[in-house]
Coordinates of C-alpha atoms in Angstrom, one line a residue:
M1 CA -1.5 -16.5 -3.9
N2 CA -0.9 -13.0 -5.6
Q3 CA -4.3 -12.1 -7.2
L4 CA -2.7 -10.9 -10.5
I5 CA -1.2 -14.2 -10.9
E6 CA -4.0 -16.2 -9.7
G7 CA -6.3 -14.4 -12.2
L8 CA -4.5 -15.7 -15.2
P9 CA -5.6 -18.5 -17.3
P10 CA -3.9 -21.8 -16.1
A11 CA -1.3 -22.2 -19.0
S12 CA -0.3 -18.4 -18.5
R13 CA 0.0 -18.6 -14.9
A14 CA 2.1 -21.8 -15.1
S15 CA 4.3 -20.2 -17.5
L16 CA 4.9 -17.0 -15.2
L17 CA 5.2 -19.1 -12.0
A18 CA 8.1 -21.3 -13.6
L19 CA 10.2 -17.9 -13.6
C20 CA 9.1 -17.0 -10.0
E21 CA 11.5 -17.4 -7.1
P22 CA 10.2 -17.0 -3.4
A23 CA 11.5 -13.9 -1.6
T24 CA 11.1 -12.7 1.9
L25 CA 10.6 -9.0 2.1
R26 CA 11.8 -7.4 5.2
L27 CA 10.3 -4.4 7.0
S28 CA 11.6 -1.0 5.8
E29 CA 13.6 -2.8 2.9
V30 CA 14.1 -0.6 0.0
L31 CA 13.2 -2.6 -3.1
G32 CA 13.9 0.2 -5.6
E33 CA 15.0 3.9 -5.8
A34 CA 13.4 6.4 -8.3
G35 CA 15.5 6.5 -11.3
A36 CA 17.4 3.2 -10.6
L37 CA 17.5 0.5 -13.0
T38 CA 14.8 -2.2 -12.3
T39 CA 16.4 -5.4 -11.5
H40 CA 13.4 -7.3 -10.4
V41 CA 9.6 -7.3 -10.4
Y42 CA 7.8 -8.5 -7.1
F43 CA 4.3 -10.2 -6.6
P44 CA 3.6 -10.0 -3.0
T45 CA 1.7 -12.7 -1.4
A46 CA 1.9 -12.1 2.2
S47 CA 3.5 -8.6 2.2
F48 CA 2.9 -5.1 1.1
V49 CA 4.9 -2.1 -0.3
S50 CA 4.5 1.6 -0.1
L51 CA 5.1 3.5 -3.5
I52 CA 6.8 6.9 -2.6
A53 CA 7.2 10.0 -4.8
E54 CA 10.2 12.0 -3.5
L55 CA 10.5 15.8 -4.5
D56 CA 13.7 16.0 -2.5
T57 CA 15.4 14.5 0.7
H58 CA 12.9 16.4 3.0
H59 CA 9.7 16.1 0.9
R60 CA 8.0 12.6 0.2
V61 CA 4.7 11.2 0.1
E62 CA 3.1 7.9 -0.5
V63 CA 1.2 7.7 -3.9
G64 CA 0.1 4.1 -3.7
M65 CA 0.6 0.5 -2.2
A66 CA 1.0 -2.9 -3.7
G67 CA 0.0 -6.1 -1.9
R68 CA -1.2 -9.3 -3.0
E69 CA -3.7 -7.5 -5.3
G70 CA -0.9 -6.1 -7.3
M71 CA 2.8 -6.0 -8.0
V72 CA 6.0 -3.9 -7.8
G73 CA 7.8 -3.3 -11.1
M74 CA 4.8 -2.4 -13.2
Q75 CA 6.9 -0.1 -15.5
L76 CA 8.5 -3.0 -17.1
A77 CA 5.2 -3.9 -18.6
L78 CA 5.0 -0.5 -20.0
G79 CA 8.5 -0.8 -21.7
L80 CA 10.3 1.2 -19.1
R81 CA 13.7 0.1 -17.5
H82 CA 13.9 2.4 -14.3
D83 CA 11.9 2.7 -11.3
P84 CA 9.6 5.9 -11.4
L85 CA 9.2 5.8 -7.6
R86 CA 10.8 4.7 -4.3
T87 CA 9.4 1.4 -3.2
L88 CA 9.7 0.6 0.6
V89 CA 8.5 -2.6 2.3
Q90 CA 5.6 -1.6 4.8
G91 CA 4.5 -5.1 5.6
A92 CA 7.1 -7.7 6.0
G93 CA 6.4 -11.1 4.4
A94 CA 6.4 -13.4 1.4
A95 CA 6.4 -12.5 -2.3
W96 CA 7.3 -14.0 -5.7
R97 CA 10.4 -12.2 -7.4
V98 CA 11.2 -12.4 -11.2
P99 CA 14.3 -11.2 -12.7
A100 CA 13.7 -8.0 -14.9
N101 CA 15.0 -9.7 -18.1
A102 CA 13.2 -12.9 -17.6
F103 CA 9.9 -10.9 -17.0
R104 CA 10.4 -8.9 -20.2
Q105 CA 10.8 -12.2 -22.2
E106 CA 7.7 -13.7 -20.5
L107 CA 5.6 -10.5 -21.4
A108 CA 6.7 -10.8 -25.0
R109 CA 5.2 -14.5 -25.2
N110 CA 2.5 -14.5 -22.7
R111 CA -0.5 -12.5 -24.3
A112 CA -2.7 -13.0 -21.2
L113 CA -0.2 -11.7 -18.7
R114 CA 0.3 -8.5 -20.9
E115 CA -3.6 -7.8 -21.1
R116 CA -3.9 -8.5 -17.5
L117 CA -1.3 -6.1 -16.5
L118 CA -2.6 -3.4 -18.8
R119 CA -5.7 -3.6 -16.8
Y120 CA -3.7 -3.2 -13.6
A121 CA -1.8 -0.3 -15.3
A122 CA -5.4 1.4 -15.6
V123 CA -6.2 0.6 -12.0
L124 CA -2.8 2.3 -11.0
M125 CA -3.6 5.5 -13.1
G126 CA -7.1 5.8 -11.7
Q127 CA -5.9 5.4 -8.1
R128 CA -3.1 7.8 -8.3
A129 CA -5.3 10.5 -9.9
N130 CA -7.6 9.9 -7.0
A131 CA -4.9 10.1 -4.5
A132 CA -3.8 13.5 -5.9
A133 CA -7.3 14.8 -5.6
C134 CA -7.6 13.4 -1.9
M135 CA -4.3 15.1 -0.9
R136 CA -5.7 18.3 -2.1
Y137 CA -9.2 18.4 -0.8
H138 CA -9.5 15.9 2.1
E139 CA -8.7 16.6 5.8
I140 CA -6.1 14.6 7.6
G141 CA -8.6 12.5 9.7
P142 CA -10.5 11.0 6.7
R143 CA -7.1 10.4 4.9
L144 CA -5.6 8.6 7.8
S145 CA -8.6 6.4 8.2
R146 CA -8.5 5.6 4.5
W147 CA -4.6 4.7 4.9
L148 CA -5.3 2.5 7.9
L149 CA -8.0 0.6 6.0
M150 CA -5.6 0.2 2.9
S151 CA -3.0 -1.1 5.2
Q152 CA -5.3 -3.5 7.1
D153 CA -6.5 -5.0 3.8
R154 CA -3.0 -5.8 2.6
A155 CA -1.9 -6.9 6.0
S156 CA -4.7 -9.4 6.4
S157 CA -4.8 -8.5 10.2
A158 CA -6.4 -6.1 12.6
T159 CA -2.8 -5.2 14.1
F160 CA 0.2 -4.1 12.2
P161 CA 3.5 -2.2 12.9
V162 CA 3.7 1.5 12.1
T163 CA 5.3 4.6 13.7
Q164 CA 3.8 8.3 13.7
E165 CA 6.9 9.4 11.8
F166 CA 6.2 6.9 9.0
L167 CA 2.4 8.0 9.0
A168 CA 3.2 11.6 8.7
A169 CA 5.7 11.0 5.9
M170 CA 3.1 8.8 4.0
L171 CA 0.4 11.4 4.3
G172 CA 2.6 14.3 3.6
V173 CA 1.6 16.1 6.7
R174 CA 3.3 17.1 10.1
R175 CA 3.8 14.7 12.9
V176 CA 1.4 16.7 15.0
G177 CA -1.3 16.6 12.4
V178 CA -1.2 12.8 12.4
T179 CA -1.0 12.6 16.3
G180 CA -4.2 14.9 16.6
A181 CA -6.2 12.8 14.0
A182 CA -5.0 9.5 15.5
V183 CA -6.0 10.5 19.1
A184 CA -9.5 11.6 17.7
L185 CA -10.0 7.9 16.2
Q186 CA -8.8 6.4 19.5
Q187 CA -11.2 8.4 21.4
R188 CA -14.0 7.2 19.2
G189 CA -12.8 3.7 20.0
L190 CA -11.9 2.9 16.3
I191 CA -8.1 2.2 16.7
R192 CA -5.6 1.6 19.4
Y193 CA -1.8 2.4 19.2
H194 CA 0.5 0.8 21.5
R195 CA 4.3 0.3 21.5
G196 CA 4.4 0.8 17.7
Q197 CA 1.5 -1.6 16.9
L198 CA -1.7 -0.2 15.5
T199 CA -4.9 -2.2 15.9
V200 CA -8.2 -1.5 14.2
L201 CA -10.9 -2.1 16.8
D202 CA -14.0 -1.0 14.8
R203 CA -13.4 -1.5 11.0
T204 CA -17.0 -0.4 10.1
G205 CA -16.6 2.7 12.1
L206 CA -13.2 3.4 10.4
E207 CA -14.8 3.0 7.0
A208 CA -17.4 5.6 8.0
A209 CA -14.6 8.0 9.1
A210 CA -12.6 7.4 6.0
C211 CA -13.0 9.8 2.8
T212 CA -14.8 8.4 -0.2
C213 CA -11.4 7.7 -1.8
Y214 CA -11.1 4.3 -0.1
A215 CA -14.4 2.9 -1.5
A216 CA -13.6 4.5 -4.9
D217 CA -10.3 2.7 -5.0
R218 CA -11.9 -0.6 -4.1
R219 CA -14.5 -0.2 -6.8
T220 CA -11.9 1.0 -9.6
Y221 CA -9.9 -2.3 -8.9
V222 CA -13.1 -4.7 -9.2
E223 CA -14.4 -3.0 -12.2
L224 CA -11.3 -2.8 -14.1
M225 CA -9.8 -6.3 -13.3
A226 CA -13.0 -8.0 -13.4
D227 CA -13.0 -10.9 -16.1
P228 CA -14.0 -14.4 -16.3
A229 CA -10.6 -15.7 -15.3
S230 CA -10.4 -13.5 -12.3
D231 CA -10.7 -15.1 -8.8
G232 CA -13.6 -12.5 -8.0
N233 CA -12.0 -11.3 -4.7
A234 CA -10.1 -8.4 -5.4
H235 CA -9.1 -7.4 -2.1
G236 CA -9.3 -10.3 0.1
A237 CA -11.5 -11.0 3.2
A238 CA -11.8 -8.3 5.7
A239 CA -9.5 -8.8 8.8
A240 CA -11.1 -10.2 11.8
Q241 CA -12.7 -7.5 14.3
P242 CA -10.7 -7.4 17.5
T243 CA -12.4 -6.9 20.9
T244 CA -12.1 -3.2 22.1
S245 CA -10.0 -2.8 25.1
A246 CA -8.9 0.4 27.0
Q247 CA -5.1 0.5 26.9
H248 CA -2.4 3.3 27.1
S249 CA -2.1 5.4 24.0
D250 CA 1.4 5.7 22.6
F251 CA 0.2 8.7 20.2
T252 CA 2.2 11.5 21.4
A253 CA 3.8 14.5 19.9
E254 CA 7.3 13.4 20.7
G255 CA 9.1 10.1 21.2
S256 CA 11.3 7.6 19.5
P257 CA 9.9 4.7 17.2
P258 CA 10.3 1.3 18.7
P259 CA 13.0 -1.0 17.3
G260 CA 12.1 -2.6 13.8
M261 CA 9.2 -0.4 12.9
V262 CA 9.0 1.5 9.7
S263 CA 11.0 4.7 10.0
G264 CA 14.1 6.4 9.0
L265 CA 12.1 8.8 6.7
Q266 CA 12.6 12.6 7.0
R267 CA 9.5 14.3 8.4
P268 CA 8.1 16.5 5.7
D269 CA 7.2 20.1 5.9
A270 CA 3.8 21.3 6.5
K271 CA 1.7 20.9 3.2
R272 CA -1.2 23.2 2.2
P273 CA -4.3 22.9 4.3
A274 CA -6.7 20.2 3.5
R275 CA -10.5 20.6 3.2
R276 CA -13.3 18.2 4.4
H277 CA -15.0 16.4 1.5

């Protein structure tokens, strides 16, 4: 179940669910383009989406994620009708989908939904402000660790598909920078990358390697979304820890992404150097 929906009072939850239709989100599917009219909102239940800011066709960076803790299309709750960001499915799976017009009508009559989504809007503002500071001051390694933890939380699995190209684009760095940071994490036994599949081997170690922004984002969600009606589990259970095994590393400076992996993004140019927090 999506946690935004689950945290609603029973009557409000039933009213919203009556409008929801099941949807299966495909890997790399684009749900919305910046500036385009919003046609649907999505409440992921077993999928997650990257929220991407684009300066031009060659410069783009991830500014947030939405999984079962959140939604895609939050702008409708703020009275807007167009997508502010590009939304790209990073983790395939199930979601609830509601047509935009029906959702606006529901907001008008469902006070509990409005109030809960306003709290979620505050979460997003805090997390995006944190992301901006993180990009400016933190090094690639800690930022990569944070991104992997965020993805694992939403994938509910220690293993998920990703390409080096996609990682570089989402972090706003050169691919060679991601490669170096990932190799360092592998050498420490924290992750394994093989044939387009990344596995978190040591979550505790990866949390220690991540910048402070990861814990800050989780804390922001818990503090702002907490109320008597909430389910009390803001991010879900941690994924099971896999057994470490020495396998061939696929983190290389060159090479094509495996079929079906999230890709198709232009590699961004180098950004300003990051600093260790």
